[in-house]
PDB file of C-alpha atoms in Angstrom:
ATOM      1  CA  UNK A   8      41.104 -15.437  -1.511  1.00  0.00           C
ATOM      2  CA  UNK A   9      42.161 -16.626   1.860  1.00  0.00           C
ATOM      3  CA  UNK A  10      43.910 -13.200   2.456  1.00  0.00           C
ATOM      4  CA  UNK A  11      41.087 -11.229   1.760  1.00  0.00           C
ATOM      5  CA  UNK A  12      39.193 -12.900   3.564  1.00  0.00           C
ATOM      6  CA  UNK A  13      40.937 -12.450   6.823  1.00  0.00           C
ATOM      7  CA  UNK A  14      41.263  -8.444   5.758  1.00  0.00           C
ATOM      8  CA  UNK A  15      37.608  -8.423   5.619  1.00  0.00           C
ATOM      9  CA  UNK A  16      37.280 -10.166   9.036  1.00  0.00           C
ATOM     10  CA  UNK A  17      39.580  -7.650  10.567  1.00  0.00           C
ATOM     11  CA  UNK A  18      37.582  -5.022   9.257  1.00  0.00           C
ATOM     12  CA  UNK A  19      34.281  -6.532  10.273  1.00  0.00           C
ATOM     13  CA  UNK A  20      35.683  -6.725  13.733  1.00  0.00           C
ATOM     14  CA  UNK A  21      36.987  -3.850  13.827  1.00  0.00           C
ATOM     15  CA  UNK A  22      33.560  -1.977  13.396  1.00  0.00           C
ATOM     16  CA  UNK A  23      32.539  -4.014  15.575  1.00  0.00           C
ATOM     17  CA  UNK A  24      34.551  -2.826  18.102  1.00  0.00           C
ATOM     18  CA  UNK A  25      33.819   0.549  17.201  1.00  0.00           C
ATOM     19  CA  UNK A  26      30.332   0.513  16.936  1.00  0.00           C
ATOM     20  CA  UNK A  27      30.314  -1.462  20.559  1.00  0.00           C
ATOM     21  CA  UNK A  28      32.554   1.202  22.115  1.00  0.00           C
ATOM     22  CA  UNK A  29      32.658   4.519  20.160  1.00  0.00           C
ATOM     23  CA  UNK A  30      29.083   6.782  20.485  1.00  0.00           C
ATOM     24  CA  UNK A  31      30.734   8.784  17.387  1.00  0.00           C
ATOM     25  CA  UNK A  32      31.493   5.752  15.327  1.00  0.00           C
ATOM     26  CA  UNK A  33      28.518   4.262  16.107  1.00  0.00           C
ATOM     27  CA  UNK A  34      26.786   7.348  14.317  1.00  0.00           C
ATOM     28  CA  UNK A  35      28.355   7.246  11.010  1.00  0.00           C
ATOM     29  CA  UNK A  36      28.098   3.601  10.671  1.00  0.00           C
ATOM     30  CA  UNK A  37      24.327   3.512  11.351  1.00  0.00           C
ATOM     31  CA  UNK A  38      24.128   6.601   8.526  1.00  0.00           C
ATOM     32  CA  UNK A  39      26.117   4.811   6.183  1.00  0.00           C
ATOM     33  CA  UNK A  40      24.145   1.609   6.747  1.00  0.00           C
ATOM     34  CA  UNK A  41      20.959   3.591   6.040  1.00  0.00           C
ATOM     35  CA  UNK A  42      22.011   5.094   2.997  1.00  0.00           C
ATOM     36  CA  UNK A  43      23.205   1.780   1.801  1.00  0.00           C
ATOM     37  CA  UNK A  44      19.800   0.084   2.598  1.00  0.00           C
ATOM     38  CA  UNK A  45      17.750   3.062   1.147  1.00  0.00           C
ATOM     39  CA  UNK A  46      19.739   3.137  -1.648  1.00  0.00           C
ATOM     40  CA  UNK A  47      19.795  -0.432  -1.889  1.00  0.00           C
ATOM     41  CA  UNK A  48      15.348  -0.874  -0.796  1.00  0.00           C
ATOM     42  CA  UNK A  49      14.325   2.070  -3.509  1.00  0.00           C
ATOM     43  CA  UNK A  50      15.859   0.676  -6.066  1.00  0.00           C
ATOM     44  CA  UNK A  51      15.650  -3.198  -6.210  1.00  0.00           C
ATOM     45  CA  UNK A  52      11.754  -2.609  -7.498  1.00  0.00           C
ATOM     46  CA  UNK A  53      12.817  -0.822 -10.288  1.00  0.00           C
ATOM     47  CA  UNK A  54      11.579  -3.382 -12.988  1.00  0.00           C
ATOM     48  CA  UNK A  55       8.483  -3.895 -11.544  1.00  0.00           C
ATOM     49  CA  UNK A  56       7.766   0.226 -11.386  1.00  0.00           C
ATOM     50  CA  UNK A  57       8.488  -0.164 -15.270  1.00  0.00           C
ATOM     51  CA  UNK A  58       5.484  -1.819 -15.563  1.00  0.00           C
ATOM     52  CA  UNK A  59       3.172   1.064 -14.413  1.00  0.00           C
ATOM     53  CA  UNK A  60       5.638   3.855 -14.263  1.00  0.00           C
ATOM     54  CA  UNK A  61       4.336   7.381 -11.974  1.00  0.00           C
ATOM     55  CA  UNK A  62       2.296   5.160 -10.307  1.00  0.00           C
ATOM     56  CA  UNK A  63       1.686   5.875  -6.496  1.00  0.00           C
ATOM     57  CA  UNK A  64       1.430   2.167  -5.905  1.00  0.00           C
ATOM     58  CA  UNK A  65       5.105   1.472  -6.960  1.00  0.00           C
ATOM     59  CA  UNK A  66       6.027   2.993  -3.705  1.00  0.00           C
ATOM     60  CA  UNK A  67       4.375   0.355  -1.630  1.00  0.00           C
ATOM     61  CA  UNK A  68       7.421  -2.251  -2.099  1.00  0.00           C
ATOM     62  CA  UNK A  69      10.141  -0.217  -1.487  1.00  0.00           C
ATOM     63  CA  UNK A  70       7.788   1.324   1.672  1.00  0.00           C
ATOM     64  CA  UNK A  71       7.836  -2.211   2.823  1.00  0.00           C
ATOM     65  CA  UNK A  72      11.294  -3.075   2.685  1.00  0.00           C
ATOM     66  CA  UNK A  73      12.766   0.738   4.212  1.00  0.00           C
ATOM     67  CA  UNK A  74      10.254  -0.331   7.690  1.00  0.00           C
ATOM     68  CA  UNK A  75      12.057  -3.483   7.589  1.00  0.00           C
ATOM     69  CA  UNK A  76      15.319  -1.746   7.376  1.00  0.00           C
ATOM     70  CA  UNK A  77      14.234   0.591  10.092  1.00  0.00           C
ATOM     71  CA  UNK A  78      13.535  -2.247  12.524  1.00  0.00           C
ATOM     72  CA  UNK A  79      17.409  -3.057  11.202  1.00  0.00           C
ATOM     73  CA  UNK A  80      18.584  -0.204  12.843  1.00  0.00           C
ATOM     74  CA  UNK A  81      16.398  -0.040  16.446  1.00  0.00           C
ATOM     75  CA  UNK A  82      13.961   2.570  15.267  1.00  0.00           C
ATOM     76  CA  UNK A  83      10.313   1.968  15.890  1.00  0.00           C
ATOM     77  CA  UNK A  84       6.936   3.570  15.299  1.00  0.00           C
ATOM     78  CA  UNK A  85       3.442   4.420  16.547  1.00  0.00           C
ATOM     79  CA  UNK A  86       0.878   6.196  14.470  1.00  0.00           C
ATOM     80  CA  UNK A  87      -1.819   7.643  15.988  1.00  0.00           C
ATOM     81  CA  UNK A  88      -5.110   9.101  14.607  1.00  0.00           C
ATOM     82  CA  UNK A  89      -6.175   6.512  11.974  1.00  0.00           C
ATOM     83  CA  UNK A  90      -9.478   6.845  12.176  1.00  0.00           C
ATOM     84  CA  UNK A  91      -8.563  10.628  10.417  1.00  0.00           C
ATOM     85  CA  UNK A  92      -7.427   9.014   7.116  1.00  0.00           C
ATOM     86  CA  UNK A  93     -10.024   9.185   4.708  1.00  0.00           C
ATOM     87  CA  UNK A  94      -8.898   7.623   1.485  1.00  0.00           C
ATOM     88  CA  UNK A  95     -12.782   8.351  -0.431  1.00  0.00           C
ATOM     89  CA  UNK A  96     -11.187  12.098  -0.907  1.00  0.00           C
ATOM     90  CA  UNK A  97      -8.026  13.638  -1.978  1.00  0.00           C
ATOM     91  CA  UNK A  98      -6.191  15.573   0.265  1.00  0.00           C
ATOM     92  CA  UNK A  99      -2.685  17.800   0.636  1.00  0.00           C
ATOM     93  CA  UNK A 100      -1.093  15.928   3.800  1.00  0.00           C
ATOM     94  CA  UNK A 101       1.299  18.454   5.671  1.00  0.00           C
ATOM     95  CA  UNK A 102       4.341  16.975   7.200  1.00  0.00           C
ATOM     96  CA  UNK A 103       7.022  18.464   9.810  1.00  0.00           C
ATOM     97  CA  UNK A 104      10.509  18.162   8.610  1.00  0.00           C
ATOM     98  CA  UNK A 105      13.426  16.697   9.855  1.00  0.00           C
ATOM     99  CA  UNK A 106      16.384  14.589   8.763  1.00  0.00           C
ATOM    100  CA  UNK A 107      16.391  11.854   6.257  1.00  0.00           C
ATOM    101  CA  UNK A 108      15.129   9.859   8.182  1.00  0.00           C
ATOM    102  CA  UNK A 109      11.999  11.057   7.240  1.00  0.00           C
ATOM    103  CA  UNK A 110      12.009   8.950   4.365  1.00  0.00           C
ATOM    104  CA  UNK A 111      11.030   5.826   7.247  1.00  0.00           C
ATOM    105  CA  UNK A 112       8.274   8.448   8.015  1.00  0.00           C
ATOM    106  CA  UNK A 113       6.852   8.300   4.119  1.00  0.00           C
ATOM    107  CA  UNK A 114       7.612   4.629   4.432  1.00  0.00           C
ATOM    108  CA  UNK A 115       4.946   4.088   7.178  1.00  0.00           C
ATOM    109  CA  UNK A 116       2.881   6.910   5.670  1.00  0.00           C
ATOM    110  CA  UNK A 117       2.401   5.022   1.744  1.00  0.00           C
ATOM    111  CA  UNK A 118       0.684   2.041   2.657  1.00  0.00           C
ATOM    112  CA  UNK A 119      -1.825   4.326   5.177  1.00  0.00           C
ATOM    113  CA  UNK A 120      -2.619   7.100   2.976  1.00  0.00           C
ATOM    114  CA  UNK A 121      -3.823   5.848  -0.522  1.00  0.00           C
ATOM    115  CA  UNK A 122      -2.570   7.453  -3.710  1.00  0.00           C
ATOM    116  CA  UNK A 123       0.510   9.281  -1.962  1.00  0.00           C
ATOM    117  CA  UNK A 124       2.722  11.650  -4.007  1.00  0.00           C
ATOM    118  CA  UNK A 125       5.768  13.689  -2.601  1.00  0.00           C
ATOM    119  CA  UNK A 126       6.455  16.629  -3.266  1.00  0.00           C
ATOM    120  CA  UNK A 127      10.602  17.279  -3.375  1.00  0.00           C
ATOM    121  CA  UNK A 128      13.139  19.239  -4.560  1.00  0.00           C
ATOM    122  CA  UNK A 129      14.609  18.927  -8.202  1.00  0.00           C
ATOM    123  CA  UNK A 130      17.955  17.560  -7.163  1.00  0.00           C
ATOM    124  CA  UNK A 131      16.937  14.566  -5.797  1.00  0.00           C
ATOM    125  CA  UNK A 132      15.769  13.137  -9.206  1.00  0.00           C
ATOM    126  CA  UNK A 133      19.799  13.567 -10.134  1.00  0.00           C
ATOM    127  CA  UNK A 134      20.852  11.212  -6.883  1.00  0.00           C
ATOM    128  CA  UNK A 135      20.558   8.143 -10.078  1.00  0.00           C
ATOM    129  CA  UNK A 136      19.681   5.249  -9.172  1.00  0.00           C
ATOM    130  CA  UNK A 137      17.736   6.424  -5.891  1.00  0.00           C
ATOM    131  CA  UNK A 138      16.293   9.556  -8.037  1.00  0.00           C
ATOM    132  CA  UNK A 139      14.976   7.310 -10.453  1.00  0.00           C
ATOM    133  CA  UNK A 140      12.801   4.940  -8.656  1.00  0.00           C
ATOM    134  CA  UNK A 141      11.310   7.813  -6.508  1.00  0.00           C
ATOM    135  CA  UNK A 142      10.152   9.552 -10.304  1.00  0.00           C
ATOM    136  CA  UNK A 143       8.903   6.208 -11.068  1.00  0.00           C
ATOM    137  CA  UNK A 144       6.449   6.484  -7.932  1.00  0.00           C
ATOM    138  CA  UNK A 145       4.998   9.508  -8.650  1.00  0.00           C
ATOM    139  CA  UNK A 146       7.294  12.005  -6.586  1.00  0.00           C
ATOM    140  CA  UNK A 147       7.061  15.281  -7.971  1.00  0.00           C
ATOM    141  CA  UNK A 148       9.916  17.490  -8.548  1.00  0.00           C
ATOM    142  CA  UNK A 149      10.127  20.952  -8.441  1.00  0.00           C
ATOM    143  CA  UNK A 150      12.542  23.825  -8.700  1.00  0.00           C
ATOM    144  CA  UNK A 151      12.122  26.038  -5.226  1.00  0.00           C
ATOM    145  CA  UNK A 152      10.390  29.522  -6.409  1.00  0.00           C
ATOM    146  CA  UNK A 153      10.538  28.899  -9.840  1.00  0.00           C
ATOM    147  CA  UNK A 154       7.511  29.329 -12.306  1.00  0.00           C
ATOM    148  CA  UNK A 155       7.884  26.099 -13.402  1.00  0.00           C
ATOM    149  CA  UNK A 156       7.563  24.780  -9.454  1.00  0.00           C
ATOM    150  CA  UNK A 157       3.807  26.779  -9.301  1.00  0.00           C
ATOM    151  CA  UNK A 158       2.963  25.122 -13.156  1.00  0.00           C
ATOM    152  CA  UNK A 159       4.019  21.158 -11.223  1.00  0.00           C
ATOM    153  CA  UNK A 160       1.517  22.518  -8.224  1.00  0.00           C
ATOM    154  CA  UNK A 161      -1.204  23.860  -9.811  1.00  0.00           C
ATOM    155  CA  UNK A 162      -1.161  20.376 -12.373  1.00  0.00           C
ATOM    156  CA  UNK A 163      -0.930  18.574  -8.829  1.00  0.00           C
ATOM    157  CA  UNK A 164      -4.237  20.626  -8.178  1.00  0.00           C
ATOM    158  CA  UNK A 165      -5.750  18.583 -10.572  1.00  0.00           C
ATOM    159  CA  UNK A 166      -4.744  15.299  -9.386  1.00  0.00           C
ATOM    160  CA  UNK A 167      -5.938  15.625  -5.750  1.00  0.00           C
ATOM    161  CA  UNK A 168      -9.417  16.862  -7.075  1.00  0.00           C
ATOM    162  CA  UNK A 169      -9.679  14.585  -9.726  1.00  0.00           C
ATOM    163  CA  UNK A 170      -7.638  11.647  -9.174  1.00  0.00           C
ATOM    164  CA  UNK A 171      -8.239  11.764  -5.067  1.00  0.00           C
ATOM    165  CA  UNK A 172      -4.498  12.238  -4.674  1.00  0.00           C
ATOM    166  CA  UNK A 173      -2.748  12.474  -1.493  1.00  0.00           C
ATOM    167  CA  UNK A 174      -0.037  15.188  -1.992  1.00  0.00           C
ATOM    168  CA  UNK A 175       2.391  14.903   0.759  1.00  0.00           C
ATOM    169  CA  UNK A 176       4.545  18.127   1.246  1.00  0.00           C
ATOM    170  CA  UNK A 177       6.937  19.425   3.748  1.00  0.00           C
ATOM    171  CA  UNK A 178       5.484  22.543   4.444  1.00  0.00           C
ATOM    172  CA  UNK A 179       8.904  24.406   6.120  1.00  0.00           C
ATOM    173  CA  UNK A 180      10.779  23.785   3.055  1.00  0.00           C
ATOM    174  CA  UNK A 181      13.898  23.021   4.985  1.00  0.00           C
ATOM    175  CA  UNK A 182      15.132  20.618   8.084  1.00  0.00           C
ATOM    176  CA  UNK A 183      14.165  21.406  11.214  1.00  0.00           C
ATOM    177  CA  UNK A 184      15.354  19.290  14.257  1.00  0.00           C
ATOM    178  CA  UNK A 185      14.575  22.161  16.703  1.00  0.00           C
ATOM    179  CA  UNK A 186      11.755  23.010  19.459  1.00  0.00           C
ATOM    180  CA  UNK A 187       9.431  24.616  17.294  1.00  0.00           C
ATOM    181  CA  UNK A 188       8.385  24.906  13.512  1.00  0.00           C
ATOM    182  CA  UNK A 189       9.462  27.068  11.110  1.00  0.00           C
ATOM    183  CA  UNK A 190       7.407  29.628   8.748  1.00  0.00           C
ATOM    184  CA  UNK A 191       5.147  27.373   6.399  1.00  0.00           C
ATOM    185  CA  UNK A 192       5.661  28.158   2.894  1.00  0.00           C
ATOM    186  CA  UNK A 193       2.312  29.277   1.265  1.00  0.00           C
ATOM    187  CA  UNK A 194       2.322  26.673  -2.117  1.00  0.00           C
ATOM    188  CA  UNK A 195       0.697  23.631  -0.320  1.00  0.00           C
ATOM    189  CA  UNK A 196      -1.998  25.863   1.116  1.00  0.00           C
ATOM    190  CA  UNK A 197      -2.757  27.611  -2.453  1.00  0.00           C
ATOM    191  CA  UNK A 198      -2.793  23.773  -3.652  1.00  0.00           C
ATOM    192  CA  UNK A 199      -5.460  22.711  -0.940  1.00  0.00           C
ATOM    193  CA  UNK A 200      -7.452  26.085  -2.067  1.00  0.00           C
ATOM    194  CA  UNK A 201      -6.866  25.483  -5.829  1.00  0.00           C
ATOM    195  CA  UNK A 202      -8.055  22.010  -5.794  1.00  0.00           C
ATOM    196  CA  UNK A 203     -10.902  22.178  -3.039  1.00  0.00           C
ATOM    197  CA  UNK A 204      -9.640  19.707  -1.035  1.00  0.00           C
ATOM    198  CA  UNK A 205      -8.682  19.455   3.015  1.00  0.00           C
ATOM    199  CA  UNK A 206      -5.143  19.450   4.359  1.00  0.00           C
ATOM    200  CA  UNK A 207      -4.374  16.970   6.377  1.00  0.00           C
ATOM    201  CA  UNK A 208      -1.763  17.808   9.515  1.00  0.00           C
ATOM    202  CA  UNK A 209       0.727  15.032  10.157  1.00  0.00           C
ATOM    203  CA  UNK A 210       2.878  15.760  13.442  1.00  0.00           C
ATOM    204  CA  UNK A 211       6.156  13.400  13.188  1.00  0.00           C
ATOM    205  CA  UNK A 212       7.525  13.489  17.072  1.00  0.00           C
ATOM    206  CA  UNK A 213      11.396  14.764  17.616  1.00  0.00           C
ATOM    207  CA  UNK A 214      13.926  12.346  16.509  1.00  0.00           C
ATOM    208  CA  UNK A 215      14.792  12.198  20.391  1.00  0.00           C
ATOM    209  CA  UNK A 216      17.381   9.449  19.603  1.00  0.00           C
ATOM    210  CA  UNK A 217      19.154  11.557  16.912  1.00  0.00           C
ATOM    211  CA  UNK A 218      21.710  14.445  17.588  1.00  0.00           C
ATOM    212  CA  UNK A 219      23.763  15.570  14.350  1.00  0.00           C
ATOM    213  CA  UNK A 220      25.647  18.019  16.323  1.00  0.00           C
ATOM    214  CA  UNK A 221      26.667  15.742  19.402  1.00  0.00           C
ATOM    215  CA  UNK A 222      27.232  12.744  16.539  1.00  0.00           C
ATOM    216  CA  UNK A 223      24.715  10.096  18.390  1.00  0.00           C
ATOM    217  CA  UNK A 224      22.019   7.927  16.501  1.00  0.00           C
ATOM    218  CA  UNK A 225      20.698   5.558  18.599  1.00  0.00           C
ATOM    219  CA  UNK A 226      17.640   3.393  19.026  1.00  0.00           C
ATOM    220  CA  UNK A 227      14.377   4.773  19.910  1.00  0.00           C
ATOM    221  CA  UNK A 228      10.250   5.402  18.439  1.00  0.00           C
ATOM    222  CA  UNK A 229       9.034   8.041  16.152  1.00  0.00           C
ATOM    223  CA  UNK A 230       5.223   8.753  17.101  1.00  0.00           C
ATOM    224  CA  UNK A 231       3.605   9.904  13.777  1.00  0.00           C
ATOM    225  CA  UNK A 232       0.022  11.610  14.620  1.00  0.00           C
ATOM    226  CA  UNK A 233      -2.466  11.985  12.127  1.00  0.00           C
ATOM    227  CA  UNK A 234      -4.948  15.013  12.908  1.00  0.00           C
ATOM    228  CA  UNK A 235      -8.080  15.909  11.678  1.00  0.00           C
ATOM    229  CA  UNK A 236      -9.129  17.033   8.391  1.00  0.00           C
ATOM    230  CA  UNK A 237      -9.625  20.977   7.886  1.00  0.00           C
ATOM    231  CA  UNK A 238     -11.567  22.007   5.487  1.00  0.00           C
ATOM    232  CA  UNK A 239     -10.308  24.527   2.704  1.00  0.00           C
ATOM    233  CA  UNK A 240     -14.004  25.994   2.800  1.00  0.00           C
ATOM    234  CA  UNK A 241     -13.593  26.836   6.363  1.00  0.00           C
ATOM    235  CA  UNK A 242     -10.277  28.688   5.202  1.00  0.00           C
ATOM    236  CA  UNK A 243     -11.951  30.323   2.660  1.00  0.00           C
ATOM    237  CA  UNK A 244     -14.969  31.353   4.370  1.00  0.00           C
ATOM    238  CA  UNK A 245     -12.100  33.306   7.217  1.00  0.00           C
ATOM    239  CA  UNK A 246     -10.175  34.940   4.503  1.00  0.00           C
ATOM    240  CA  UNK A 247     -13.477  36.275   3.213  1.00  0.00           C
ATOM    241  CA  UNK A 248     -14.728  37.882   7.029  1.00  0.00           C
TER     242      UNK A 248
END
């Protein structure tokens, strides 16, 4: 026991070191340490979410502990436009996407925006155990382009107008670190149509202290603004002039 424990202090020091010293190390050991707490955050709830499975409110533990874990790793936030949340009404909420580090993005998001569901991609409910607790809050999964993808929208329709839902989606349909957005795909706006309900803008800032290609993750804020309402009536009444 005594010999491992010595390894492991050598090791510990030595990342140490290399976190202190190396801008490259520094990256993957901050990714690996946020995979580790995500995976880690997510999942601990678990037995609780068994409770009430699907429920939007199983989210709000996990939400709690990944802004801790953000604080863990020098990121910070600032949201903006509060007083545009209106949690009387369902809504389809309209995010920018980045990195996976939008997850700390939902994570602020959850306990803001009442009765949030996320909308992702089918293979993330395979990523057991992380998969698992993120179908036990509600996320839904779909299958990019599929008919069966339309069939989990249009039932998602129902929710927001029913249930007041919040149905969170990324609207690109694939990272984008750059300058500007990317095409919107047209599925959350046929949902907002379908169900009669607003969409709700949220503009996350650039992950200014993130840089895949030049390997640097350091500490910084995320500013996450919350615009206006627009009403899908509004919309409509365009399409029809």
């Amino acid at each position: 026991m005594s010999a491992f424990n010595v390894v492991l202090g050598c090791v510990m020091v030595l990342l140490i070191i290399l976190f202190t010293m190396s801008s490259i190390a520094r990256y993957y050991i901050k990714f690996t340490i946020f995979v580790v707490l995500c995976l880690i955050f997510a999942t601990a709830p678990v037995p609780l979410m068994l409770i009430k499975p699907f429920d939007p409110k199983n989210a709000l533990i996990p939400s709690a502990l990944l802004r801790l874990s953000a604080r863990m790793l020098g990121i910070r936030w600032t949201v903006r436009g509060l007083e545009n949340v209106d949690n009387s009404r369902g809504a389809v909420v309209l995010l920018n996407h980045q990195s996976g580090l939008d997850l700390y993005v939902l994570a602020v998001l959850w306990p803001l925006m009442s009765r949030c569901t996320v909308v992702s991609k089918r293979s993330l409910q395979y990523l057991v155990p992380f998969g698992t607790a993120t179908w036990l809050w509600g996320t839904v999964f779909i299958d990019r382009g599929a008919q069966s993808a339309r069939n989990a929208l249009n039932k998602q329709a129902e929710a927001v107008r029913e249930q007041k839902r919040k149905l969170l989606l990324f609207p690109e349909g694939t990272r984008n670190s750059g300058e500007r957005l990317l095409p919107f795909r047209k599925g959350a706006f046929h949902v907002a149509m379908d169900a009669g309900a607003p969409i709700q803008p949220v503009v996350v800032s650039k992950y200014h202290f993130l840089d895949a290609e030049k390997h640097r993750f350091g500490s910084g804020e995320i500013i996450i603004s919350i615009l206006p309402m627009i009403e899908t009536k509004e919309i409509e009444e365009m399409v029809m002039i």
